[in-house]
Short mmCIF file of C-alpha atoms and ligand atoms in Angstrom, two decimals:
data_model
loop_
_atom_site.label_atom_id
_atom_site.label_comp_id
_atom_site.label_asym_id
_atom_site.label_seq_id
_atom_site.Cartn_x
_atom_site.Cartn_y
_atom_site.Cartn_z
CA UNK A 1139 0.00 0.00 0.00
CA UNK A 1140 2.89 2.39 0.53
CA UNK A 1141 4.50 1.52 -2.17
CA UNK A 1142 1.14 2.42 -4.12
CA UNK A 1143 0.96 5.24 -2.44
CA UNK A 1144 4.29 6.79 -3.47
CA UNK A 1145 3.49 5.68 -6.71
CA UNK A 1146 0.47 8.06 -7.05
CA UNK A 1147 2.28 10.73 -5.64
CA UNK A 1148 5.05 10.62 -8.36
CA UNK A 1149 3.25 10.07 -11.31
CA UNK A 1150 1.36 13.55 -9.94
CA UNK A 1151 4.18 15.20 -8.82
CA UNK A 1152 6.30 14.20 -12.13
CA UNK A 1153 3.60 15.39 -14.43
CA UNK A 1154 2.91 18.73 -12.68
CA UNK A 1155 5.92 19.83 -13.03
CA UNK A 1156 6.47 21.40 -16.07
CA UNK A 1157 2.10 22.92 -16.16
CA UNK A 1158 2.30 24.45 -12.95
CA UNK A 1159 3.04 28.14 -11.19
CA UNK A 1160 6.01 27.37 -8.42
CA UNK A 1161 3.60 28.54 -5.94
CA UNK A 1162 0.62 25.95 -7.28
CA UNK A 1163 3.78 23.50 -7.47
CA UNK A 1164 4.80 23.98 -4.29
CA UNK A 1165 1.19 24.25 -2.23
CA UNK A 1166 0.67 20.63 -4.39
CA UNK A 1167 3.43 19.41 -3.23
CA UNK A 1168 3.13 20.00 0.73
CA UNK A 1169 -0.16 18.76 0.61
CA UNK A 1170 0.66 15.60 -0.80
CA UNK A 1171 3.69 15.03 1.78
CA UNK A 1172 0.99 15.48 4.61
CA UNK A 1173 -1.71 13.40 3.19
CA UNK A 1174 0.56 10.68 2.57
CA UNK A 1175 3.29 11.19 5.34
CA UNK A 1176 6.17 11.91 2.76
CA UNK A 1177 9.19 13.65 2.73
CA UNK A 1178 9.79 15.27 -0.58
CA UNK A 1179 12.57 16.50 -2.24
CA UNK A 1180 13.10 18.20 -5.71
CA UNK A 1181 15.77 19.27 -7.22
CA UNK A 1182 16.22 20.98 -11.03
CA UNK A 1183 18.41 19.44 -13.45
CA UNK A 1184 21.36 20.56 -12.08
CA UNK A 1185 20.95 19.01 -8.64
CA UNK A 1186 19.68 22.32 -6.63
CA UNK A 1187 16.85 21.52 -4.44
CA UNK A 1188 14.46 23.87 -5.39
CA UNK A 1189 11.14 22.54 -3.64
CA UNK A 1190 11.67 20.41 -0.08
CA UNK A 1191 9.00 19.41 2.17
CA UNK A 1192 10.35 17.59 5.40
CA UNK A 1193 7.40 15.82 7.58
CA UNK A 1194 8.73 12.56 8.95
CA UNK A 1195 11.91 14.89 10.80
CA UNK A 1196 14.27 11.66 10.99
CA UNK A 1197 14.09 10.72 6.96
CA UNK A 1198 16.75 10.00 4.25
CA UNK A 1199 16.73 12.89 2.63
CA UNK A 1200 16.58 15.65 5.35
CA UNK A 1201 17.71 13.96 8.64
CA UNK A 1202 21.01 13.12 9.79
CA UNK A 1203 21.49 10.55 7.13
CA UNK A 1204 20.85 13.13 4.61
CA UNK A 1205 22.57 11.12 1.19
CA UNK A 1206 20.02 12.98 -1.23
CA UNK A 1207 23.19 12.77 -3.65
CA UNK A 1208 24.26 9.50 -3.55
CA UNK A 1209 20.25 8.61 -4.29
CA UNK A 1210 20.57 11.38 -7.46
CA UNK A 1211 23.90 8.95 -8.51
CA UNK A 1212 22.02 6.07 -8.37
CA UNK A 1213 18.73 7.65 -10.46
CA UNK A 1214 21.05 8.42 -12.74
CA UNK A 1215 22.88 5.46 -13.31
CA UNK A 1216 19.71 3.02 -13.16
CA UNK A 1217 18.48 1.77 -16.10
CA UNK A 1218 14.89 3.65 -16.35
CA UNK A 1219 15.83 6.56 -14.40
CA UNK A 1220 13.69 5.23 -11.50
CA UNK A 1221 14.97 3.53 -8.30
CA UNK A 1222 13.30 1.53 -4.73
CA UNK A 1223 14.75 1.35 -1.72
CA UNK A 1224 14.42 -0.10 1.64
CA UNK A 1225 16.70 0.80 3.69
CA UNK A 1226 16.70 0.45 7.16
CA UNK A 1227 17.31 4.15 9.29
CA UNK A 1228 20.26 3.93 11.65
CA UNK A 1229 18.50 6.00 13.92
CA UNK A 1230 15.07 5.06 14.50
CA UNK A 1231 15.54 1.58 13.75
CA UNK A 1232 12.80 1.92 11.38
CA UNK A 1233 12.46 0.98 7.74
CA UNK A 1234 11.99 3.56 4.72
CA UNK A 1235 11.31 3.24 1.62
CA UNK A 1236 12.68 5.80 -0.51
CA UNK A 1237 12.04 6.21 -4.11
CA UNK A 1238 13.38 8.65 -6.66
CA UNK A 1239 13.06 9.38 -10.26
CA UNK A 1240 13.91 11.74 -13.44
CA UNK A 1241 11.37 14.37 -14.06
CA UNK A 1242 11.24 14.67 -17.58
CA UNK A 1243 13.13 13.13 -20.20
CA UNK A 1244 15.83 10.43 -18.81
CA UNK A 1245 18.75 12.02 -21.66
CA UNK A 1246 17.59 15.12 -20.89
CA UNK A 1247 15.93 15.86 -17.67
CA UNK A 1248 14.23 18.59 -16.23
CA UNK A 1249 14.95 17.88 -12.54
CA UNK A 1250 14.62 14.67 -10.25
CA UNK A 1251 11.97 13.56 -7.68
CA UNK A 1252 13.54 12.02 -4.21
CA UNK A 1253 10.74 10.77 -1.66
CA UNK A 1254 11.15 8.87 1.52
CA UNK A 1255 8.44 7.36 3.68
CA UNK A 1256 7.93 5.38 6.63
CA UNK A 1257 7.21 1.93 6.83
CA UNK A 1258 5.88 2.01 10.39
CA UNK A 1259 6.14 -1.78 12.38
CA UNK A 1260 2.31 -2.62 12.10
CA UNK A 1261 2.81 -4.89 14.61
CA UNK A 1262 0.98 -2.78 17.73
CA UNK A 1263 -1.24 -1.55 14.92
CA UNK A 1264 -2.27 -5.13 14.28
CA UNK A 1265 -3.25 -5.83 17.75
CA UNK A 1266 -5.44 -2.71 18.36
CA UNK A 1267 -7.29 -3.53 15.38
CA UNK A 1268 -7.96 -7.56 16.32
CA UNK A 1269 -9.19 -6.12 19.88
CA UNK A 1270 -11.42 -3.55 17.89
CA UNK A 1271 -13.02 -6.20 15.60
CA UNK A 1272 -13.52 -8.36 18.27
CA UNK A 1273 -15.43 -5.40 20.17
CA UNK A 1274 -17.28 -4.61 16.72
CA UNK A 1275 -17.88 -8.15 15.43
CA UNK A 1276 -19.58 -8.59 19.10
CA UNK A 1277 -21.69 -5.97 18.37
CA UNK A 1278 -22.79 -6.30 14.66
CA UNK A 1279 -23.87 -9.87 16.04
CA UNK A 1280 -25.76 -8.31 18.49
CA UNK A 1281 -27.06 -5.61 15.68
CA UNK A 1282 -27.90 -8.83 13.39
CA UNK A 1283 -29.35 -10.54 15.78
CA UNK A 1284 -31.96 -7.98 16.59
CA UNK A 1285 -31.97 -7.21 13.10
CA UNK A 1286 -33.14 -11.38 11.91
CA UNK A 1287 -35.49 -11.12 15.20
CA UNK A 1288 -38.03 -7.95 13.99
CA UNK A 1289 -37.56 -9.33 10.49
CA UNK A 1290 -38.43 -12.81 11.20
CA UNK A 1291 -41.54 -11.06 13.15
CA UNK A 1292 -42.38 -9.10 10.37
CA UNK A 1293 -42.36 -12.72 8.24
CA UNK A 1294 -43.26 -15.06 10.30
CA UNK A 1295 -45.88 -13.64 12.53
CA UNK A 1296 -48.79 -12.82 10.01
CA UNK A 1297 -48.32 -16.20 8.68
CA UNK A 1298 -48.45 -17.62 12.04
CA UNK A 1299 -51.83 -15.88 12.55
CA UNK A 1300 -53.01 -17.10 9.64
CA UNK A 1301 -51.83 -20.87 10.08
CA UNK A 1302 -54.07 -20.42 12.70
CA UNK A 1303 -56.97 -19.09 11.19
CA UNK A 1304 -56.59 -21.96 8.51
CA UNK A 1305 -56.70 -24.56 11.58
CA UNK A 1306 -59.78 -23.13 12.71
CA UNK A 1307 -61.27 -22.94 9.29
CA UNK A 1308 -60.07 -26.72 9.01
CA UNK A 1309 -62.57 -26.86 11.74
CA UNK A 1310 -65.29 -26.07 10.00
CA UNK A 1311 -65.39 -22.51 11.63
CA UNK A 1312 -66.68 -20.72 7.85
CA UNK A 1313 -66.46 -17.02 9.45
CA UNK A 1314 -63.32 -17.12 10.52
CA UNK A 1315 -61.16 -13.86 9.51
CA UNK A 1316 -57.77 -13.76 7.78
CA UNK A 1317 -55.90 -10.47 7.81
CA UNK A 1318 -53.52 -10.19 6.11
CA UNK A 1319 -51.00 -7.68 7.84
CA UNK A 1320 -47.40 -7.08 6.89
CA UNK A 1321 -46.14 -7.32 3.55
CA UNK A 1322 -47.61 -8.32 -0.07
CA UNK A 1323 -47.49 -11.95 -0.39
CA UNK A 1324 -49.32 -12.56 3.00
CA UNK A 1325 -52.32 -10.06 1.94
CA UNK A 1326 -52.04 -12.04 -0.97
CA UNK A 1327 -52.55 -15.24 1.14
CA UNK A 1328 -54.65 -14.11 3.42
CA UNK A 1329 -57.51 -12.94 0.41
CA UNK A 1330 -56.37 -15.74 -1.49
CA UNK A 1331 -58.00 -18.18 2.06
CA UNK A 1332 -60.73 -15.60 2.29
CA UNK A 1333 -61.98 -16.55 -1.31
CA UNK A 1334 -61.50 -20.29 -0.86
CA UNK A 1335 -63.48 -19.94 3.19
CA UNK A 1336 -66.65 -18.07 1.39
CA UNK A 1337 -66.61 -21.09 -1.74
CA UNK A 1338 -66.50 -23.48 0.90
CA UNK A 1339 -69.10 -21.81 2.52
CA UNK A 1340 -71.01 -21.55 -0.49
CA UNK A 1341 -70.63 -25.18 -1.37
CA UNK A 1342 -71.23 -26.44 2.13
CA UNK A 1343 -74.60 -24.07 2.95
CA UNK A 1344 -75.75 -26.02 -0.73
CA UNK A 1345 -75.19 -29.06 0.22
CA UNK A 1346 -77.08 -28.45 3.79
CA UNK A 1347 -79.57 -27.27 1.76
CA UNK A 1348 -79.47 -30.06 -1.12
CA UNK A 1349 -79.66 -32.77 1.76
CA UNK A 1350 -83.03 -30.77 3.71
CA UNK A 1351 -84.71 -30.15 0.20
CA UNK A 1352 -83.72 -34.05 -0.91
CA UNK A 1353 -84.69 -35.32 2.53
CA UNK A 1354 -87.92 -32.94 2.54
CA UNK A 1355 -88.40 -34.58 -0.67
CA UNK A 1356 -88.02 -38.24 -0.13
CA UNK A 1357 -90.21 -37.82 3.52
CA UNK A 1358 -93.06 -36.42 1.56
CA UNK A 1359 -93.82 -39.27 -0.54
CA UNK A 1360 -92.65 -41.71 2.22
CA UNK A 1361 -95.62 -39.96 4.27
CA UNK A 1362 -97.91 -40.14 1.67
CA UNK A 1363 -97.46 -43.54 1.18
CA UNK A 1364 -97.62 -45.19 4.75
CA UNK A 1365 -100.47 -43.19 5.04
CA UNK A 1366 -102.47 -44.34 1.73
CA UNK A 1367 -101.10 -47.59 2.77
CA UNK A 1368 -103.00 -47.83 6.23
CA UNK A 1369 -105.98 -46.40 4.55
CA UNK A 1370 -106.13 -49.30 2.25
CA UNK A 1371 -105.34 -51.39 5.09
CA UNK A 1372 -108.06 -49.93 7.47
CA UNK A 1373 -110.61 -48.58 5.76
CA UNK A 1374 -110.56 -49.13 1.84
CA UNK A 1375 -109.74 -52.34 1.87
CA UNK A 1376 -112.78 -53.55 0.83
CA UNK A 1377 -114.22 -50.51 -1.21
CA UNK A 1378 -112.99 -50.93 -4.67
CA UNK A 1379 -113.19 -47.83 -5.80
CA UNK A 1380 -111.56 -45.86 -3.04
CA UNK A 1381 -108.85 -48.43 -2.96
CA UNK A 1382 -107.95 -47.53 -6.39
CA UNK A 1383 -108.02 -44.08 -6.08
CA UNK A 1384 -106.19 -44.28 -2.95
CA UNK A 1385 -103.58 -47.32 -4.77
CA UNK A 1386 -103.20 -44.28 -8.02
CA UNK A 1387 -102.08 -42.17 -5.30
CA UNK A 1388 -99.16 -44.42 -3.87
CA UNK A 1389 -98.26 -45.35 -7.37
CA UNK A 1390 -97.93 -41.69 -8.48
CA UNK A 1391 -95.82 -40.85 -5.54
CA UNK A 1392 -93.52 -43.50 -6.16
CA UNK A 1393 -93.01 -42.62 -9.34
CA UNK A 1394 -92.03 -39.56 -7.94
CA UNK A 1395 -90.47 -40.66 -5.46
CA UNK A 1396 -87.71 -43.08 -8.53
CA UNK A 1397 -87.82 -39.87 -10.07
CA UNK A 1398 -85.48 -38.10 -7.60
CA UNK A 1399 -83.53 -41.48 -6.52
CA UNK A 1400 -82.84 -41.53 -10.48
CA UNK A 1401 -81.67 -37.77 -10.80
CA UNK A 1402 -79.27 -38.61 -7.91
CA UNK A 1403 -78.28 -41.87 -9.73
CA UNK A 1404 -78.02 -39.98 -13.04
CA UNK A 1405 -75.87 -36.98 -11.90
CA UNK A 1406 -73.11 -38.59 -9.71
CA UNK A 1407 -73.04 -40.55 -12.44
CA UNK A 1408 -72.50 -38.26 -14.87
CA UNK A 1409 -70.34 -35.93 -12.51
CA UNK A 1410 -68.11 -39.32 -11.39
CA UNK A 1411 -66.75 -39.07 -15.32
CA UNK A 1412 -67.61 -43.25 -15.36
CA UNK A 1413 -70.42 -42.06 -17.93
CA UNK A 1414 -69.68 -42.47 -21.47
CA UNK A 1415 -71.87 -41.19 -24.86
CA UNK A 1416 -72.80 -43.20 -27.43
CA UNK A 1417 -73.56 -41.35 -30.36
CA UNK A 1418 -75.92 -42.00 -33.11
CA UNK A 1419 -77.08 -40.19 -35.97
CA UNK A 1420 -80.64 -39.04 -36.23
CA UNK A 1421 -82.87 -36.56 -37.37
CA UNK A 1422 -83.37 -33.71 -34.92
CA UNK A 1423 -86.90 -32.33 -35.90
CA UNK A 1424 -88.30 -35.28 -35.66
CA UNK A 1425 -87.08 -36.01 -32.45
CA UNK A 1426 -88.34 -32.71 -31.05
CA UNK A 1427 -91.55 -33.63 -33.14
CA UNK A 1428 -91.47 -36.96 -30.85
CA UNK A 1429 -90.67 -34.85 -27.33
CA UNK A 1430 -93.80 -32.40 -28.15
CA UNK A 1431 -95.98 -34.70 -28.66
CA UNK A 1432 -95.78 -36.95 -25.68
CA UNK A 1433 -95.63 -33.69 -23.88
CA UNK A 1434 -99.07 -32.46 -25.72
CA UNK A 1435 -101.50 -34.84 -23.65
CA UNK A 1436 -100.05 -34.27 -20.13
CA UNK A 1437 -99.68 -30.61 -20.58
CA UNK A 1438 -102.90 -29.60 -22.27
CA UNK A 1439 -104.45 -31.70 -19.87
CA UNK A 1440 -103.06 -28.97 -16.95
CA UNK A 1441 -104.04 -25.96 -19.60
CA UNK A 1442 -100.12 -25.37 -20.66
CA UNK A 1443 -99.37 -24.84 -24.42
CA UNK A 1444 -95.96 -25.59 -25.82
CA UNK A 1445 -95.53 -24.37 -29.33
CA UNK A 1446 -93.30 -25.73 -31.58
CA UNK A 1447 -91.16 -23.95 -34.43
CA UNK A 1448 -89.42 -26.52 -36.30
CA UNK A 1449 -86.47 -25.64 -39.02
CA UNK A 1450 -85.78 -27.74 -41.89
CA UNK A 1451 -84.88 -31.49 -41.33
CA UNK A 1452 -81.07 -31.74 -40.56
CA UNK A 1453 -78.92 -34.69 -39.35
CA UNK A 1454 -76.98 -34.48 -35.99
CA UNK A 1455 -74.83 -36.76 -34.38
CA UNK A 1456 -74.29 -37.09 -30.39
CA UNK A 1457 -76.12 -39.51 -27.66
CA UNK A 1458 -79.66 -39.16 -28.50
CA UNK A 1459 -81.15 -40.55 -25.04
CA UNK A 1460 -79.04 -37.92 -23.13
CA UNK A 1461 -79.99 -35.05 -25.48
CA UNK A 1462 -83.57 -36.43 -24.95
CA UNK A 1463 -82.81 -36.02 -21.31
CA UNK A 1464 -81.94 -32.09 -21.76
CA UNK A 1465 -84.65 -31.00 -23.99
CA UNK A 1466 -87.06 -32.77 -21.32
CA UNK A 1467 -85.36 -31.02 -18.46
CA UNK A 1468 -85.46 -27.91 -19.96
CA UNK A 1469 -89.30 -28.52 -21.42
CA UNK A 1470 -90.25 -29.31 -17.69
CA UNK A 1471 -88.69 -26.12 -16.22
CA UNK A 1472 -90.48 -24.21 -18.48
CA UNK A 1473 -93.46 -25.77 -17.48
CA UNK A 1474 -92.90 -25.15 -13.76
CA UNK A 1475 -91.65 -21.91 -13.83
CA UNK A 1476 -93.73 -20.49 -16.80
CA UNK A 1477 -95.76 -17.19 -16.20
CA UNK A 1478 -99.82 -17.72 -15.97
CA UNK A 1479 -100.54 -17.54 -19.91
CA UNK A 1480 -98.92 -21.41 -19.29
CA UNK A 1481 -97.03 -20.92 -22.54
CA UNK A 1482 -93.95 -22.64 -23.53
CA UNK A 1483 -91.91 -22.24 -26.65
CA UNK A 1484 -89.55 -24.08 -28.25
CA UNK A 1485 -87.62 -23.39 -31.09
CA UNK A 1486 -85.10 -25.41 -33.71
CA UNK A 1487 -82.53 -23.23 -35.22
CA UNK A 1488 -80.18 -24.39 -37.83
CA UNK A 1489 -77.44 -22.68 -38.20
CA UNK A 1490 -74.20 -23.67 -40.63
CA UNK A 1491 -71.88 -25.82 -38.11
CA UNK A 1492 -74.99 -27.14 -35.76
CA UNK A 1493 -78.47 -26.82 -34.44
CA UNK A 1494 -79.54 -24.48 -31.44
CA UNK A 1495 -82.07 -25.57 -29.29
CA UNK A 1496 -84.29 -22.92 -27.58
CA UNK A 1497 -87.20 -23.17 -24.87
CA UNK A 1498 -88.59 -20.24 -23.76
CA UNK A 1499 -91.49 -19.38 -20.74
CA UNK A 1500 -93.35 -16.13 -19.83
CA UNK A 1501 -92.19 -16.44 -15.79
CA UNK A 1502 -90.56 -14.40 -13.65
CA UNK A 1503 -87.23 -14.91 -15.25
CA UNK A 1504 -84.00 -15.24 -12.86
CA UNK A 1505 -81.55 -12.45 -11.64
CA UNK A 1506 -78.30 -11.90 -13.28
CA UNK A 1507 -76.73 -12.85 -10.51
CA UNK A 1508 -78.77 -16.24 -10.09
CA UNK A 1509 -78.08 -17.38 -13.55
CA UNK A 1510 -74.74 -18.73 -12.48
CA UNK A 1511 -75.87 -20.41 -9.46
CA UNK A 1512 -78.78 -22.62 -11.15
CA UNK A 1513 -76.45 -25.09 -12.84
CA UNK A 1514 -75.45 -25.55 -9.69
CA UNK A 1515 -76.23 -29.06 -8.12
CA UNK A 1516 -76.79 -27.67 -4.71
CA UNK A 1517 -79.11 -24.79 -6.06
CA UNK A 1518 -82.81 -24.49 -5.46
CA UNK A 1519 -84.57 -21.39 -5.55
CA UNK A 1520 -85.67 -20.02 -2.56
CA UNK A 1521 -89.26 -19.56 -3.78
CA UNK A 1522 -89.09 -23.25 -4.71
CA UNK A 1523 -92.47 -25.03 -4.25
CA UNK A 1524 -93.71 -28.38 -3.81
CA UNK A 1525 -96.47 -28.16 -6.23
CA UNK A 1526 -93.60 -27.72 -9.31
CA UNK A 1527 -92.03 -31.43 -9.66
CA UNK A 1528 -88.27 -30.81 -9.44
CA UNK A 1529 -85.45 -32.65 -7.44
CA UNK A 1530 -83.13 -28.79 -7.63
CA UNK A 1531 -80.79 -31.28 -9.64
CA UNK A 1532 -82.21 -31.00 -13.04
CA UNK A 1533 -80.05 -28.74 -14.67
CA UNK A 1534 -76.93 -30.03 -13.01
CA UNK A 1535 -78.06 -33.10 -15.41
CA UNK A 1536 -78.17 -30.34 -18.33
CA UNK A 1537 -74.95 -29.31 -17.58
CA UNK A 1538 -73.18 -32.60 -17.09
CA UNK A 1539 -74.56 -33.95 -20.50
CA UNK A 1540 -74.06 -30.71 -22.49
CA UNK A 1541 -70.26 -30.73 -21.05
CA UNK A 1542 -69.74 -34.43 -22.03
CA UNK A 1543 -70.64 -33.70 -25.32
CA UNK A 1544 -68.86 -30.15 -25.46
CA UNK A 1545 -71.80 -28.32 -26.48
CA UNK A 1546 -72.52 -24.73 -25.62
CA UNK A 1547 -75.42 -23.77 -23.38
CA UNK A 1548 -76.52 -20.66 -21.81
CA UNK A 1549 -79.78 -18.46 -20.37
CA UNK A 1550 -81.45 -15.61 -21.60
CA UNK A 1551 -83.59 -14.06 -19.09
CA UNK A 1552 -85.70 -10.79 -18.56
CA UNK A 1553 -86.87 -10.16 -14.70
CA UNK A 1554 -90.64 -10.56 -15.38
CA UNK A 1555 -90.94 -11.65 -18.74
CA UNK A 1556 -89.14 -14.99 -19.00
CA UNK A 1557 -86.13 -17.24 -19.20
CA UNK A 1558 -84.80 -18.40 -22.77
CA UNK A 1559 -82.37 -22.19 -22.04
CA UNK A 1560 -80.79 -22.85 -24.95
CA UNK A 1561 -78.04 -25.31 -26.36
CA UNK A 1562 -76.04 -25.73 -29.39
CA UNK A 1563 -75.64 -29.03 -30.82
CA UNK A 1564 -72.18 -28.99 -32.61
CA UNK A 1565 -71.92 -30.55 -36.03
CA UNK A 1566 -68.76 -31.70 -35.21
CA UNK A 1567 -68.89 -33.36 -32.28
CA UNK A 1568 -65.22 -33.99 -30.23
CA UNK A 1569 -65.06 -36.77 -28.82
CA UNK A 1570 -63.23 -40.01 -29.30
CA UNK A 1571 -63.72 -44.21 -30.43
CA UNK A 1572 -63.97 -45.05 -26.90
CA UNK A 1573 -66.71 -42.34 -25.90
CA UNK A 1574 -68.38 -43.36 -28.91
CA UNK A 1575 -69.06 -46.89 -27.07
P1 ADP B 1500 -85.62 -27.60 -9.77
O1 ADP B 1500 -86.37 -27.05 -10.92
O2 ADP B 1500 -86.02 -28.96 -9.39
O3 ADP B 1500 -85.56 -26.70 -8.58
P2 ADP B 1500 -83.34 -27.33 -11.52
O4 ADP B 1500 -81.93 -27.75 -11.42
O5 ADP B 1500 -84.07 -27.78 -12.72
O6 ADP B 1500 -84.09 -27.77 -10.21
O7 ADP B 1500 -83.37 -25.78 -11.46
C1 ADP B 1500 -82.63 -25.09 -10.50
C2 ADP B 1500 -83.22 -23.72 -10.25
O8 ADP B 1500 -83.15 -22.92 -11.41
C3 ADP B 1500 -84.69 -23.75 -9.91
O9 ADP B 1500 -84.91 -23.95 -8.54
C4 ADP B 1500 -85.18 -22.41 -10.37
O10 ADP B 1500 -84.95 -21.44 -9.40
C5 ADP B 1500 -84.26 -22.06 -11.52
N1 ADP B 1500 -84.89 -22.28 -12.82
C6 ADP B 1500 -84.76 -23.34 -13.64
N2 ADP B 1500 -85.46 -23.20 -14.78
C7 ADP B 1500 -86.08 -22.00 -14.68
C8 ADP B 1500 -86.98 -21.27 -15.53
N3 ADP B 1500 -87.37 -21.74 -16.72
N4 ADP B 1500 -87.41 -20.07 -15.10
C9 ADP B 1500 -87.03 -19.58 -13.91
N5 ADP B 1500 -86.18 -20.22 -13.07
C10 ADP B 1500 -85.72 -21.41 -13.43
#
C-alpha cells in the first residue's frame, strides 16, 4: 500500500511539473507530503533543491542521514531513471522506503523527484485492530441478531396468525377472519383463504340445503305412502273404488319418489366421469316432433301450451337418449316456472356448423346474478315449491350432459318476462372411439 501510495504521488508530482506556477507547485506538493506522510525532495536538473518538504523529521533525505546525492547517482545510473529502496534508518531503527526518479526526459531531464516514507512496524497496529473487531464483530452480532429477530416477526408472525386461522377454518369454523398484515405476499394469502373460506361456505350451505330439500323430498312421498297404505289397510280395503283411487295415489308418488332417486343416480353418475356417450345419428326435428308430442296430452291436460317452431330437417350426431334427457329437463322447467298464460316455446334453429335448441317461458325470469348459481347441483330457488315437480338437480343433469358432449349452453332471461335455455348441438362433435361406445 505504501509503495502504491508513493506511486500516485510521483506520477502527480512528475507530471505537474512542467504545467504548474512554483507557488501551485509547491502548495501541491506539501499537501501531498501530509496526506501521505512523505518527505519530498526536488531538485532541477542541475541538482539544486528547489522545492523540499520535510514531515517525517528523521528521513533519508533531510535527517542526519541526509545522502540525497548518492540517491541522485544512483537515479542516474539506473536503467529507467527510476529507483526503490528499503533501507533500514540507523536512527530510528525503522524501515523507509525511498524512491526517486527523473522528471522529464531520462537524456535530458528537467529535474529529479527524491521521496522517503515510513514503513511504520504494524505490529501494535495489528493488535489494536484484532481487539477492535472483536469489540465490533460482538456488536454487529448483536445488531444482526436484533436485526433477523423484527424481520423474522415481520415474516413469520402474520403467517403464524393465519396458520391459525386456517386450523380453525379446518374446523369447520366458515367465518373465521384472515388479515392479512405485513407485507404483499401474506395479503395475498390471506384474500387468497378468504376466497377459498366463502366457496366453501357456499358449497357447504348447498349441500345443507341439497340434503333438507332431498330429505324434505323423499319424507313427503314416504308420508304419503304409509299413510295411503294404512288407509287401504283400514278402511278401503274392501271398497274398490276408493282403494284404487287411494292405490293411483301411492303409485304416483312412487313414481315420484324413482324420479329423484334416479336424478341422484343420473348426476353422480354423470359428474363421477364413469359415464360415457354413445352417439348415433338421427334426425333432430323429428325427435323434437317426438318430445312435443308426448308432452301435448299431459300438458294440455293442466291448460299449458308448448308451441313448436321446427327448421328444416337436418342430421346431428351425439347420444340421443341424453340429449332427450336435456330437452325434457329444460321442457319441464319451463313448465314449472312459466308465467300464468302457461305458454312454452320451443324453437329449432339451424345454423351452418350445428343446431340451437331454444325453450322459452313467460315467468318471472331469474336475476343476473342467479343465472350462475342454477347449474349448480346444490341450487334451489328459494321460492321453490312443492307443487312444481323438481329434485333442484335438473339442470346439473343439463350441464353434465351438455359438457360431455362439449356443447354450448346458456340463459337468456328478462326479470318478469321470461327465461330463454338454450343449447347448441355442434356438427362436429369432439369426442373419441372409446366415448363413442
Ligand atoms: P328444480 O327445478 O327442481 O328446482 P333445476 O336444477 O331444474 O331444479 O333448477 C334449479 C333452479 O333454477 C330452480 O330452482 C329455479 O330457481 C331455476 N330455474 C330453472 N329453470 C327456470 C326457468 N325456466 N325459469 C325460472 N327459473 C328457473
Amino acid at each position: 500500500m505504501k509503495i502504491d501510495d508513493v506511486n500516485q504521488t510521483s506520477t502527480v508530482l512528475v507530471k505537474s511539473y512542467n504545467s504548474m506556477e512554483p507557488s501551485e507547485y509547491s502548495s501541491l506538493l506539501s499537501k501531498a507530503a501530509v496526506d501521505h506522510d512523505l518527505c519530498i525532495e526536488v531538485l532541477d536538473k542541475y541538482g539544486r533543491s528547489i522545492y523540499s518538504k520535510d514531515v517525517i523529521g528523521d528521513c533519508m533525505l533531510h535527517g542526519r542521514e541526509n545522502s540525497m546525492y548518492a540517491y541522485l547517482q544512483r537515479i542516474l545510473s539506473s536503467d529507467n531513471g527510476e529507483i526503490y529502496y528499503k533501507i533500514k534508518n540507523p536512527h530510528s531503527g525503522y524501515d523507509m522506503l525511498l524512491y526517486g526518479s527523473v522528471i522529464g526526459d531520462f537524456d535530458n531531464p528537467d529535474g529529479y523527484l527524491l521521496m522517503n516514507s515510513e514503513l511504520v512496524p504494524v505490529g501494535s497496529t495489528v493488535s489494536i485492530i484484532k481487539k477492535q473487531l472483536k469489540v465490533i464483530t460482538f456488536m454487529l452480532m448483536i445488531i444482526a441478531f436484533m436485526i433477523s429477530l423484527y424481520v423474522s416477526s415481520v415474516i413469520a408472525k402474520p403467517i403464524t396468525a393465519i396458520t391459525k386461522d386456517a386450523k380453525t377454518l379446518a374446523n369447520g369454523d366458515f367465518k373465521t377472519k384472515f388479515e392479512g398484515k405485513g407485507y404483499l405476499e401474506v395479503k395475498q394469502l390471506a384474500d387468497t383463504l378468504n376466497y377459498a373460506e366463502m366457496e366453501l361456505s357456499k358449497v357447504d350451505t348447498m349441500q345443507r340445503d341439497l340434503i333438507a330439500n332431498t330429505s324434505h323430498d323423499l319424507r313427503t312421498p314416504l308420508t304419503m305412502l304409509k299413510a295411503y297404505a294404512e288407509m287401504i289397510r283400514d278402511l278401503s280395503g274392501d271398497n274398490p273404488k276408493k282403494r284404487a283411487e287411494h292405490l293411483e295415489i301411492i303409485i304416483n308418488e312412487t313414481d315420484r319418489l324413482a324420479l329423484l332417486v334416479n336424478d341422484i343416480l343420473d348426476l353422480s353418475k354423470l359428474e363421477s366421469g364413469k359415464q360415457n356417450i354413445s352417439c348415433t345419428k338421427f334426425d333432430i326435428r323429428s325427435k323434437m316432433n317426438e318430445i312435443i308430442n308426448r308432452y301435448k296430452g299431459i300438458s294440455e291436460q293442466m291448460g299449458y301450451h308448448i308451441h313448436f317452431t321446427p327448421d328444416a330437417d337436418r342430421i346431428v350426431y351425439c347420444d340421443i337418449v341424453k340429449i332427450e334427457q336435456v330437452i325434457c329437463n329444460l321442457i319441464n322447467n319451463a313448465i314449472n316456472y312459466t308465467g300464468a298464460d302457461k305458454q312454452v316455446y320451443v324453437r329449432q334453429i339451424n345454423k351452418s356448423d350445428g343446431v340451437i335448441i331454444e325453450i322459452e317461458d313467460t315467468g318471472d325470469g331469474i336475476e343476473a346474478d342467479k343465472i350462475k348459481l342454477i347449474f349448480d347441483k346444490y341450487y334451489r330457488s328459494e321460492n321453490h315449491k312443492r307443487e312444481v315437480v323438481g329434485t333442484g338437480l335438473g339442470l346439473s343433469i343439463v350441464k353434465a350432459i351438455l359438457k360431455l358432449h362439449g356443447f354450448d349452453y346458456g340463459v337468456r332471461s328478462v326479470l318478469g318476462k321470461g327465461s330463454v335455455f338454450w343449447f347448441k348441438i355442434n356438427d362436429n362433435l369432439v369426442t373419441n372411439e372409446t366415448d363413442a361406445k
